[in-house]
mmCIF file of C-alpha atoms in Angstrom:
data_model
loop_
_atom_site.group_PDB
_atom_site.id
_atom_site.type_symbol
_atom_site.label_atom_id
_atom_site.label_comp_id
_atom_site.label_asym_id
_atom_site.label_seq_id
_atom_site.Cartn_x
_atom_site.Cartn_y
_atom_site.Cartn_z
ATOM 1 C CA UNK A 164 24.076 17.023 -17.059
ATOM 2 C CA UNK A 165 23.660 13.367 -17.664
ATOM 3 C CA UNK A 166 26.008 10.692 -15.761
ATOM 4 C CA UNK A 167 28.541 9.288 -18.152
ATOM 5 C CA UNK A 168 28.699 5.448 -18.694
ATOM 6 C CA UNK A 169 32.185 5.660 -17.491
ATOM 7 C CA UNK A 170 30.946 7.400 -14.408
ATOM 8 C CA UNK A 171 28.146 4.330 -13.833
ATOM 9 C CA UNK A 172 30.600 1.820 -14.126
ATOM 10 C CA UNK A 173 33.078 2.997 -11.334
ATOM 11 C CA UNK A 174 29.745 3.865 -9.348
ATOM 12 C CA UNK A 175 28.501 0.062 -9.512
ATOM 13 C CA UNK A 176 31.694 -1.349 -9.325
ATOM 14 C CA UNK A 177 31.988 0.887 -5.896
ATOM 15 C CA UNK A 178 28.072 0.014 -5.097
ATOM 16 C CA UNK A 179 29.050 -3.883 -4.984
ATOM 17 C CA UNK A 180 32.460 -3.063 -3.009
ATOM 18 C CA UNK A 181 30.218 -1.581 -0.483
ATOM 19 C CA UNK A 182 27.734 -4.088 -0.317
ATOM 20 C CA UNK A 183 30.414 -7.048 0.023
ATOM 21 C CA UNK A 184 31.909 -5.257 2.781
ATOM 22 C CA UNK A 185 28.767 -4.843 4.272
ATOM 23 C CA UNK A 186 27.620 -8.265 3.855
ATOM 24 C CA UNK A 187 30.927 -9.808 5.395
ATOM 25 C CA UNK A 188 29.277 -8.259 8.831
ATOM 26 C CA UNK A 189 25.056 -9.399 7.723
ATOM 27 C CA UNK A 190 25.594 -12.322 6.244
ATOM 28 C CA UNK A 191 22.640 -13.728 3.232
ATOM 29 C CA UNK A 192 21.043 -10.334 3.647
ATOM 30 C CA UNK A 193 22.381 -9.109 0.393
ATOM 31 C CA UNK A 194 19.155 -7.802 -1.154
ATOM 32 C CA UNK A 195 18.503 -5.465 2.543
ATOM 33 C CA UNK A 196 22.068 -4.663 2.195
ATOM 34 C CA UNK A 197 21.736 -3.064 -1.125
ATOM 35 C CA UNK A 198 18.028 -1.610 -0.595
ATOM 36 C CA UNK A 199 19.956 0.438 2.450
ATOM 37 C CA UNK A 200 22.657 1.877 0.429
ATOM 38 C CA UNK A 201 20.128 2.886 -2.224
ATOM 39 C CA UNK A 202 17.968 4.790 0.222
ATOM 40 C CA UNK A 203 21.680 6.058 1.636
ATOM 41 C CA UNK A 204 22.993 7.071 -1.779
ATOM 42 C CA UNK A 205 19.252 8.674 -2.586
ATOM 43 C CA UNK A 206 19.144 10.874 0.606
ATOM 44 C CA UNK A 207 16.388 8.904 2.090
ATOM 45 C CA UNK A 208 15.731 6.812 5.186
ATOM 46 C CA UNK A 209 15.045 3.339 6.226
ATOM 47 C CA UNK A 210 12.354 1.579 8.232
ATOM 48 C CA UNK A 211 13.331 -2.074 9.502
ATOM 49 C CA UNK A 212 10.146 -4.020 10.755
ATOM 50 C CA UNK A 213 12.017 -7.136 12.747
ATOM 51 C CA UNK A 214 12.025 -9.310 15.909
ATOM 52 C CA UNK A 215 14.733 -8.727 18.007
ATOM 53 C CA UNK A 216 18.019 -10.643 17.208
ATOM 54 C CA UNK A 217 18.225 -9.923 13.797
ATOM 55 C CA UNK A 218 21.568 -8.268 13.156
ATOM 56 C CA UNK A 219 19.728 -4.673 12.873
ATOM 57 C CA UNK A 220 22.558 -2.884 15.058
ATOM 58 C CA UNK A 221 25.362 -4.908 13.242
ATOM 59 C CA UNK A 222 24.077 -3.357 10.010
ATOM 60 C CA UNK A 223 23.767 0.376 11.059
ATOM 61 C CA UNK A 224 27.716 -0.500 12.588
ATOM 62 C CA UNK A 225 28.903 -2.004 9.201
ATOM 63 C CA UNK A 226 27.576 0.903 7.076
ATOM 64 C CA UNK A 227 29.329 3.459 8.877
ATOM 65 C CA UNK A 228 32.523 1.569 8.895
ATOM 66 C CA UNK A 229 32.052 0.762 5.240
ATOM 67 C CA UNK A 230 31.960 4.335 4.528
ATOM 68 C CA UNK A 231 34.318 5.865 7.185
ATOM 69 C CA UNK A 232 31.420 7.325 8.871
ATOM 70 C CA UNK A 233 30.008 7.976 12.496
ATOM 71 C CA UNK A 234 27.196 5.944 14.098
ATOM 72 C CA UNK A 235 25.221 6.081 17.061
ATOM 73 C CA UNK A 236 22.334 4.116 18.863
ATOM 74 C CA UNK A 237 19.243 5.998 20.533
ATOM 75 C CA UNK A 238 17.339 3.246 22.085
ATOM 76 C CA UNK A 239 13.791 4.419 22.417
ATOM 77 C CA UNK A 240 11.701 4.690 25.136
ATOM 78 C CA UNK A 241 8.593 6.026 26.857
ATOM 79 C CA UNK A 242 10.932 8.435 28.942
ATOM 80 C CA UNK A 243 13.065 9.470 26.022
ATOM 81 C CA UNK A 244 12.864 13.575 25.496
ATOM 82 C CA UNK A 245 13.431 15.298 22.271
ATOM 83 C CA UNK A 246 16.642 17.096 24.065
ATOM 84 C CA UNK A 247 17.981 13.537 24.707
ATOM 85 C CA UNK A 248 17.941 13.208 20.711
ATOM 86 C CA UNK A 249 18.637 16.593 19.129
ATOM 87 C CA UNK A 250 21.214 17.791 22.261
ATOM 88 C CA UNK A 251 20.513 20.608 24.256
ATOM 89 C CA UNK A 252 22.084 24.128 25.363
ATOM 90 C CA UNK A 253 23.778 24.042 29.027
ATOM 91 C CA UNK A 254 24.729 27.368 30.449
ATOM 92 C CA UNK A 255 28.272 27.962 31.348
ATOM 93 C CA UNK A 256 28.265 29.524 34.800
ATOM 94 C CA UNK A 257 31.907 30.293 34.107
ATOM 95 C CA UNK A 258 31.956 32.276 30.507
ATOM 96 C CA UNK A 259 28.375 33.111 31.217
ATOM 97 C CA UNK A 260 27.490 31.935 27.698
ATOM 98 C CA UNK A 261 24.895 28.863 26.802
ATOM 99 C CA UNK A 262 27.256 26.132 25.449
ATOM 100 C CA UNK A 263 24.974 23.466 22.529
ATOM 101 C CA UNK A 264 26.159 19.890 23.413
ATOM 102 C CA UNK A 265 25.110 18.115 20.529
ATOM 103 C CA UNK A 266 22.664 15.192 21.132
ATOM 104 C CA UNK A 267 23.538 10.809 19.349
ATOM 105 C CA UNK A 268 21.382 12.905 15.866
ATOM 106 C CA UNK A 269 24.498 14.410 14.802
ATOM 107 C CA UNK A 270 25.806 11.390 13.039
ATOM 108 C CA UNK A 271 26.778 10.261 9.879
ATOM 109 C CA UNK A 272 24.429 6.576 10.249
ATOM 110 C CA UNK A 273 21.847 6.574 13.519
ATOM 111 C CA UNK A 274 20.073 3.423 14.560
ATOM 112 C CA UNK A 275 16.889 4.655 16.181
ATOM 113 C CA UNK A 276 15.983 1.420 18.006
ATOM 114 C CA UNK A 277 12.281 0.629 18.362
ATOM 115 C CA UNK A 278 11.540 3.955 17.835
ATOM 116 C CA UNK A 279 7.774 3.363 18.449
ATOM 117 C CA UNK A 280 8.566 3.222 21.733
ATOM 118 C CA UNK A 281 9.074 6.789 22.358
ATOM 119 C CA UNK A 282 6.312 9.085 22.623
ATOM 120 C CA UNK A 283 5.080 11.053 19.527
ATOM 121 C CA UNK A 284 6.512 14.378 21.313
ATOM 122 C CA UNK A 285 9.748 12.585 20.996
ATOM 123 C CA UNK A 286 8.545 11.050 17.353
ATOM 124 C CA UNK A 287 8.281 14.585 16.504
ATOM 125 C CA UNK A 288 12.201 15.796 17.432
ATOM 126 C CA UNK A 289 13.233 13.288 13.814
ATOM 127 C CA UNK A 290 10.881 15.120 11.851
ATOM 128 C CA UNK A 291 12.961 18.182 10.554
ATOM 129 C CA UNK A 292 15.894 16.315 10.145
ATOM 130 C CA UNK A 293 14.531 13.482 8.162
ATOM 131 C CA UNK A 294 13.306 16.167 5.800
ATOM 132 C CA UNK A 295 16.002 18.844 5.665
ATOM 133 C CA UNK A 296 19.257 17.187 7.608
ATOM 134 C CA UNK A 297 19.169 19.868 10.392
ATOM 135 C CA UNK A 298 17.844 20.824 13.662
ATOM 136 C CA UNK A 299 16.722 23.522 15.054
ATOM 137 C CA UNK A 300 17.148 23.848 18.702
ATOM 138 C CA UNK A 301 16.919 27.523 20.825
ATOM 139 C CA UNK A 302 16.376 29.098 17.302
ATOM 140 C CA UNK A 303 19.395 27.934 16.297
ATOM 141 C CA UNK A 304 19.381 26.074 12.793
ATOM 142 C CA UNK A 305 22.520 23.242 12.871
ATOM 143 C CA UNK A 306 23.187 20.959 10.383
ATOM 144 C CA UNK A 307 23.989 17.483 10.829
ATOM 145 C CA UNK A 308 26.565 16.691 7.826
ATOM 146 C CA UNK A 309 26.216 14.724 5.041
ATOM 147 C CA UNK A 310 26.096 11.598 4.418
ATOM 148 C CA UNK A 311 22.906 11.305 6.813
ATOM 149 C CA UNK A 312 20.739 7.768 7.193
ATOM 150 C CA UNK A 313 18.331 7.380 9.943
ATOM 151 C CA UNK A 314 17.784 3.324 10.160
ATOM 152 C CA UNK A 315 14.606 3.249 12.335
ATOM 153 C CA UNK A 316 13.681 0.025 13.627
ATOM 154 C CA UNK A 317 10.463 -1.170 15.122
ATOM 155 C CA UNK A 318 9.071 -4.305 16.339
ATOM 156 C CA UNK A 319 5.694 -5.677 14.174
ATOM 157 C CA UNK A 320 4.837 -8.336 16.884
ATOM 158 C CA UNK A 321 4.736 -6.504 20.354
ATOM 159 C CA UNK A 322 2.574 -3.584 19.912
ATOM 160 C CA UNK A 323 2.159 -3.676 24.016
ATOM 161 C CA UNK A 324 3.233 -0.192 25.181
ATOM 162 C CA UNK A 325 4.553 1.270 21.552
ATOM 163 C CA UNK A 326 2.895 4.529 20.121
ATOM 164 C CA UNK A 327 2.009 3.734 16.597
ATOM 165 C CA UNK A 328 3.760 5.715 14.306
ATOM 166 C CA UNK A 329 1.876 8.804 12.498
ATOM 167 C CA UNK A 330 1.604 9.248 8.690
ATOM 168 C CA UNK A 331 4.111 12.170 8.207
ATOM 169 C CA UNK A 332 6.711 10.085 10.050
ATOM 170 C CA UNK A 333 6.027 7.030 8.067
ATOM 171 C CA UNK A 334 6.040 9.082 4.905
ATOM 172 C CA UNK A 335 9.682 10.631 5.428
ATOM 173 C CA UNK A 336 10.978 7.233 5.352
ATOM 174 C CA UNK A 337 12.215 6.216 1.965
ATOM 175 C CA UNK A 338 11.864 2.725 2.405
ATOM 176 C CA UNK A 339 10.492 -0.264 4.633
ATOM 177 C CA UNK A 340 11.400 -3.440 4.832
ATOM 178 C CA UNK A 341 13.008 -5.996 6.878
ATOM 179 C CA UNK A 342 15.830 -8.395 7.376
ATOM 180 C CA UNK A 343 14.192 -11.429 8.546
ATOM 181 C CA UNK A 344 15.964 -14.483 9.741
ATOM 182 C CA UNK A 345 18.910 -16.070 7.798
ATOM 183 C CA UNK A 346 18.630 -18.897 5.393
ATOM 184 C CA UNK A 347 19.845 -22.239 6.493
ATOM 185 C CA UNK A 348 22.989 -22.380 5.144
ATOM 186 C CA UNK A 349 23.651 -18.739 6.349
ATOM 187 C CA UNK A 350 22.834 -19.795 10.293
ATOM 188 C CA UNK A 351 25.498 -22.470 9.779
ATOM 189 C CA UNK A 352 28.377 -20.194 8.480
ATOM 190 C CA UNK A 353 27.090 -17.209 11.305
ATOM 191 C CA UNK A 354 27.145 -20.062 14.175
ATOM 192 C CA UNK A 355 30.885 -21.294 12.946
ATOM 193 C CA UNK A 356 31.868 -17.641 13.720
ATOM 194 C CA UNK A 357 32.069 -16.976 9.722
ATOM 195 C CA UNK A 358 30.575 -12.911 10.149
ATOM 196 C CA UNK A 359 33.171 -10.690 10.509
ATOM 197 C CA UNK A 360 33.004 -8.288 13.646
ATOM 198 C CA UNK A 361 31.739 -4.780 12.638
ATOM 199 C CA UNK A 362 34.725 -2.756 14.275
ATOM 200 C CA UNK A 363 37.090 -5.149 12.211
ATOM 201 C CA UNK A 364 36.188 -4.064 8.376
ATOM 202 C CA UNK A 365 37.805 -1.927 6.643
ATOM 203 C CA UNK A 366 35.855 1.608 5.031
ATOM 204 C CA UNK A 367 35.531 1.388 1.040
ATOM 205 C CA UNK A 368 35.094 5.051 0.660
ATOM 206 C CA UNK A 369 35.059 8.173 2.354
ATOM 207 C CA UNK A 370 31.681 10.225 3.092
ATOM 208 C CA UNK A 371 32.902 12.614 0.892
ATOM 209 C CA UNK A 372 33.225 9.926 -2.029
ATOM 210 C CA UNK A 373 29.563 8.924 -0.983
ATOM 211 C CA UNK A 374 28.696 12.364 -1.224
ATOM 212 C CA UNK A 375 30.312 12.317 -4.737
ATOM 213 C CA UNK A 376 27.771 9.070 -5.738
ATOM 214 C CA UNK A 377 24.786 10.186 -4.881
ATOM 215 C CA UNK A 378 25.396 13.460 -7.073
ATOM 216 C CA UNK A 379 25.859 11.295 -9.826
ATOM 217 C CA UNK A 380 23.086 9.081 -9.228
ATOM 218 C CA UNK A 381 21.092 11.949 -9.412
ATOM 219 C CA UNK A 382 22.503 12.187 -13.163
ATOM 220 C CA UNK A 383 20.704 9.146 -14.019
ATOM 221 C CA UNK A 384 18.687 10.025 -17.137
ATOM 222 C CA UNK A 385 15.081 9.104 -16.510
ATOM 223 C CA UNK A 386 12.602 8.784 -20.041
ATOM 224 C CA UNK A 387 9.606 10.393 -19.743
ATOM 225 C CA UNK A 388 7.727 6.892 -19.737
ATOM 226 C CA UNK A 389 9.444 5.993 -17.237
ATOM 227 C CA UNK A 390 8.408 9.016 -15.178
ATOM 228 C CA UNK A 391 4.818 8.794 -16.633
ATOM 229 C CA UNK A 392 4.438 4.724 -15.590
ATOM 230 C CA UNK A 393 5.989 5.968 -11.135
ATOM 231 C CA UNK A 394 2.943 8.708 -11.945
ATOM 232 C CA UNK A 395 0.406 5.751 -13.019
ATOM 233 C CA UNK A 396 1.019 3.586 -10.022
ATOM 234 C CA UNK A 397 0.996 6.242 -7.662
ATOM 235 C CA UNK A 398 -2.581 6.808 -9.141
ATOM 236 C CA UNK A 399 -3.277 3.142 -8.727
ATOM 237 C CA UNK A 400 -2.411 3.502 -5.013
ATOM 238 C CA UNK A 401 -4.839 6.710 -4.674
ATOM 239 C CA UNK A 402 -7.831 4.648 -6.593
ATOM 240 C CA UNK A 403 -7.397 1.035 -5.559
ATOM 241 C CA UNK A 404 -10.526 -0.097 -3.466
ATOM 242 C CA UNK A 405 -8.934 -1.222 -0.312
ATOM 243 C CA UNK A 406 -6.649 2.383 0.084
ATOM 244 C CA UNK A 407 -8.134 5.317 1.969
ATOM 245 C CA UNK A 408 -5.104 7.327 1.270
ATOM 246 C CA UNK A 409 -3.087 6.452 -0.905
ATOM 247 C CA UNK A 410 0.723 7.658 -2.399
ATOM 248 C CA UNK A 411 1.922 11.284 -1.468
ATOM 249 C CA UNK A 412 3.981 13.333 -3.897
ATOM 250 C CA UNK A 413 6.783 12.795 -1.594
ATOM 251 C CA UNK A 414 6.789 9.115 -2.287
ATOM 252 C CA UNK A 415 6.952 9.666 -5.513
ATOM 253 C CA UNK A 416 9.481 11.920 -5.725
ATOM 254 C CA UNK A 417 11.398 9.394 -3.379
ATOM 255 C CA UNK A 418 11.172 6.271 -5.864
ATOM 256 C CA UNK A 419 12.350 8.259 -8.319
ATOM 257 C CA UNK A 420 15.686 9.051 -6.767
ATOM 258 C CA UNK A 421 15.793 5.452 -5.608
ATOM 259 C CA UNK A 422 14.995 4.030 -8.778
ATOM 260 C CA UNK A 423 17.954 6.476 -10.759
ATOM 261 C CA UNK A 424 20.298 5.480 -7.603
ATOM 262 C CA UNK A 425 19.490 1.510 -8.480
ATOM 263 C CA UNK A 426 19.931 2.322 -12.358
ATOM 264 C CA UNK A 427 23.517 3.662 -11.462
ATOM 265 C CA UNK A 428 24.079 0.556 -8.929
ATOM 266 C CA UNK A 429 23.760 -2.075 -11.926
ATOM 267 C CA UNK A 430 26.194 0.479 -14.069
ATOM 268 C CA UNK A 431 23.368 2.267 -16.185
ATOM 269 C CA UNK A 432 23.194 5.692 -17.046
ATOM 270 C CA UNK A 433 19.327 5.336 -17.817
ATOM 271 C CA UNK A 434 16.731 4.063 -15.266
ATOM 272 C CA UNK A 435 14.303 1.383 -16.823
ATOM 273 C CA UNK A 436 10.770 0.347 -15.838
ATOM 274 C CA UNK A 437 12.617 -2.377 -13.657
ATOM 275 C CA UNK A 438 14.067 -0.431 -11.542
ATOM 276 C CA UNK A 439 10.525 1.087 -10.882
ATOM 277 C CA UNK A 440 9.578 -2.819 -10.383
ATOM 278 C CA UNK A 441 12.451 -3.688 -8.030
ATOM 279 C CA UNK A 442 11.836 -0.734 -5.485
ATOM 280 C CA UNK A 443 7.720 -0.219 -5.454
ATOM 281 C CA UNK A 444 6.990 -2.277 -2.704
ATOM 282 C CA UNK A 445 9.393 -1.242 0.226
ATOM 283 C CA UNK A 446 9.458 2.887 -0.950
ATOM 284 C CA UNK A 447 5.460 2.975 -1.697
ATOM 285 C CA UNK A 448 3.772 0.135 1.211
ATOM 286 C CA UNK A 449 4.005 1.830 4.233
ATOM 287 C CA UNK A 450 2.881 4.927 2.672
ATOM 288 C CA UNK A 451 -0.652 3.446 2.410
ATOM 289 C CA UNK A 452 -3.387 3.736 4.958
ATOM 290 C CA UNK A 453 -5.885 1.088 4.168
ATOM 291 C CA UNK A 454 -9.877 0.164 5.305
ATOM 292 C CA UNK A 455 -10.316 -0.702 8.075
ATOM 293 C CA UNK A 456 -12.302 -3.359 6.632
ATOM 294 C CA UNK A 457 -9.681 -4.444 4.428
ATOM 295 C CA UNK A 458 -7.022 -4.288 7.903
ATOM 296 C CA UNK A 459 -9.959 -6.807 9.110
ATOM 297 C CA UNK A 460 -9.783 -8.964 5.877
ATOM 298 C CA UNK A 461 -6.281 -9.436 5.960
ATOM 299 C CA UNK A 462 -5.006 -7.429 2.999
ATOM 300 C CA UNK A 463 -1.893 -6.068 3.554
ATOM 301 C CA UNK A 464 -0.126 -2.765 2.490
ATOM 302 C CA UNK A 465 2.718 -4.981 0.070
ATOM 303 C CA UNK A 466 -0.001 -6.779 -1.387
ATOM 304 C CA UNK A 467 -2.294 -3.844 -2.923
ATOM 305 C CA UNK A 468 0.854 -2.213 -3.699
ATOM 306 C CA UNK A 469 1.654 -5.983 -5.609
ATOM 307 C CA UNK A 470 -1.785 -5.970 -7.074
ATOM 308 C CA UNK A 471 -1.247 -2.315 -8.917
ATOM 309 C CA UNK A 472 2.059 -3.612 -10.384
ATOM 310 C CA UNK A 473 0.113 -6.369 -12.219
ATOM 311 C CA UNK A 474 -2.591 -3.440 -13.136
ATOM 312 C CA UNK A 475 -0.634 -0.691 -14.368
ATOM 313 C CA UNK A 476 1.257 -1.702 -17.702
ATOM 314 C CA UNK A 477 4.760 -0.974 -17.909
ATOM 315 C CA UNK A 478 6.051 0.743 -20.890
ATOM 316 C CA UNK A 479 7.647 -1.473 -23.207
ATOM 317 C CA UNK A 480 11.967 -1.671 -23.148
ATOM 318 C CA UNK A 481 12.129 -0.011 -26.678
ATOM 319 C CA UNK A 482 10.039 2.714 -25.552
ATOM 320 C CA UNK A 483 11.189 3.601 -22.186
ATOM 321 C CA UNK A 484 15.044 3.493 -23.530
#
């Protein structure tokens, strides 16, 4: 079943109503802003790399409003256990039963603050449900409701007492990238009290309605070429000189939902080799482990991932449509 172009209109003219509501909250940040809903509407996951002070919380807040959703902030740290995350079971002296009392997981948006702070035993507690939106706790499988977004954040300057994040965490999150500071003009309008307090907007949709997106996003017809050019440059990741591992399946399979879910977003019912363009650097960078030498030479993880978009050819508009 193919999305109808009916179907991608309402869904990008409900994309941009999203992002605009968003935005009112993050002001200039309207390219993050719309990376975050893709990875939201393509069941995936966000890394932010930032300083402090960046608006990172007022984001997470603003989605879930946006959408009518729940939210909730674990602040990591080198005490944190994987109960304090996932919840834990608390007997009842009085029924003589254990009663589950969920843990801040169970929400519909959760802002894992500096979440290489925690130790990887606590790293480990987001790994199922990044992967399969459930936990299991006591042998007890619970699901944590749809929609689901973990925004992660973590802190690229202070590395002093942080636990570096391991491969098949890095890997579960769709994308990485970062909000930066604001533009000029942007810093004016935020200092003259222009950004809209996140408990003051008003939700666009319901989660059910976002549910109801990202199944048609997943409609998105997507050519063969276009499947056979994501294949190529996940090849170019594997064989490029300064990569010692390169692109897994799963971040494949992940820029192909996000590219169908940005295809849908500009009111398309067909994803083009653009899309593939647009979202290659913050869904397939972090999934690279480079040379050490090349770490040493100052080549960076966007910038091999750069160089194999200028290697692999694209296939050409009349083909790939």
């Amino acid at each position: 079943m193919t999305i109808t172009q009916e179907q991608a209109t309402w869904f990008a003219q409900t994309f941009g109503q999203l992002a605009d509501n968003v935005e009112r909250a993050v002001l200039g940040k309207r390219h993050v802003v719309e990376l975050v809903l893709t990875a939201m509407l393509s069941d995936g996951h966000v890394l932010l790399e930032d300083v402090p002070g960046t608006g990172k919380t007022s984001l997470a807040r603003a989605m879930a409003q946006s959408v009518q959703g729940t939210n909730t902030r674990i602040q990591f740290t080198p005490d944190l256990l994987p109960g304090d995350i996932t919840g834990i079971s608390v007997y009842d002296q009085k029924e003589g039963v254990f009663e589950f009392h969920a843990g801040p997981i169970f929400a519909n948006i959760v802002l894992a603050d500096e979440i290489n702070r925690a130790s990887p035993k606590t790293q480990s507690a987001l790994l199922e449900v990044m992967e399969e939106n459930r936990v299991t706790i006591d042998g007890v499988t619970r699901p944590v409701g749809v929609p689901f977004l973990v925004l992660a954040t973590q802190n690229p300057v202070e590395q002093a007492g942080t636990y570096r994040l391991p491969e098949a965490q890095l890997d579960r999150f769709m994308m990485r990238t970062s909000l930066g500071y604001p533009d000029h003009a942007a810093t004016v309008r935020i200092l003259d009290g222009a950004a809209v307090a996140t408990d003051e907007l008003t939700a666009v949709i319901t989660p059910q309605a976002l549910v109801g997106m990202a199944d048609l996003a997943a409609q998105v017809y997507v050519d063969a070429l276009v499947l056979d050019y994501i294949a190529r440059l996940v090849d170019g990741t594997r064989s490029a000189d300064e990569v010692r591992l390169g692109v897994s399946i799963r971040g494949a399979l992940a820029l192909t939902r996000a590219t169908r879910s940005r295809a849908a977003s500009q009111g398309r019912t067909y994803a083009t080799p653009d899309d593939v363009k647009a979202l290659a650097v913050p869904v397939l960078s972090h999934r690279l482990i480079l040379h050490p030498e090349a770490e040493f030479d100052g080549v960076t993880q966007e910038a091999v991932v750069g160089q194999v978009l200028l290697d692999v050819a694209p296939p050409t508009r009349r083909e790939a449509v």
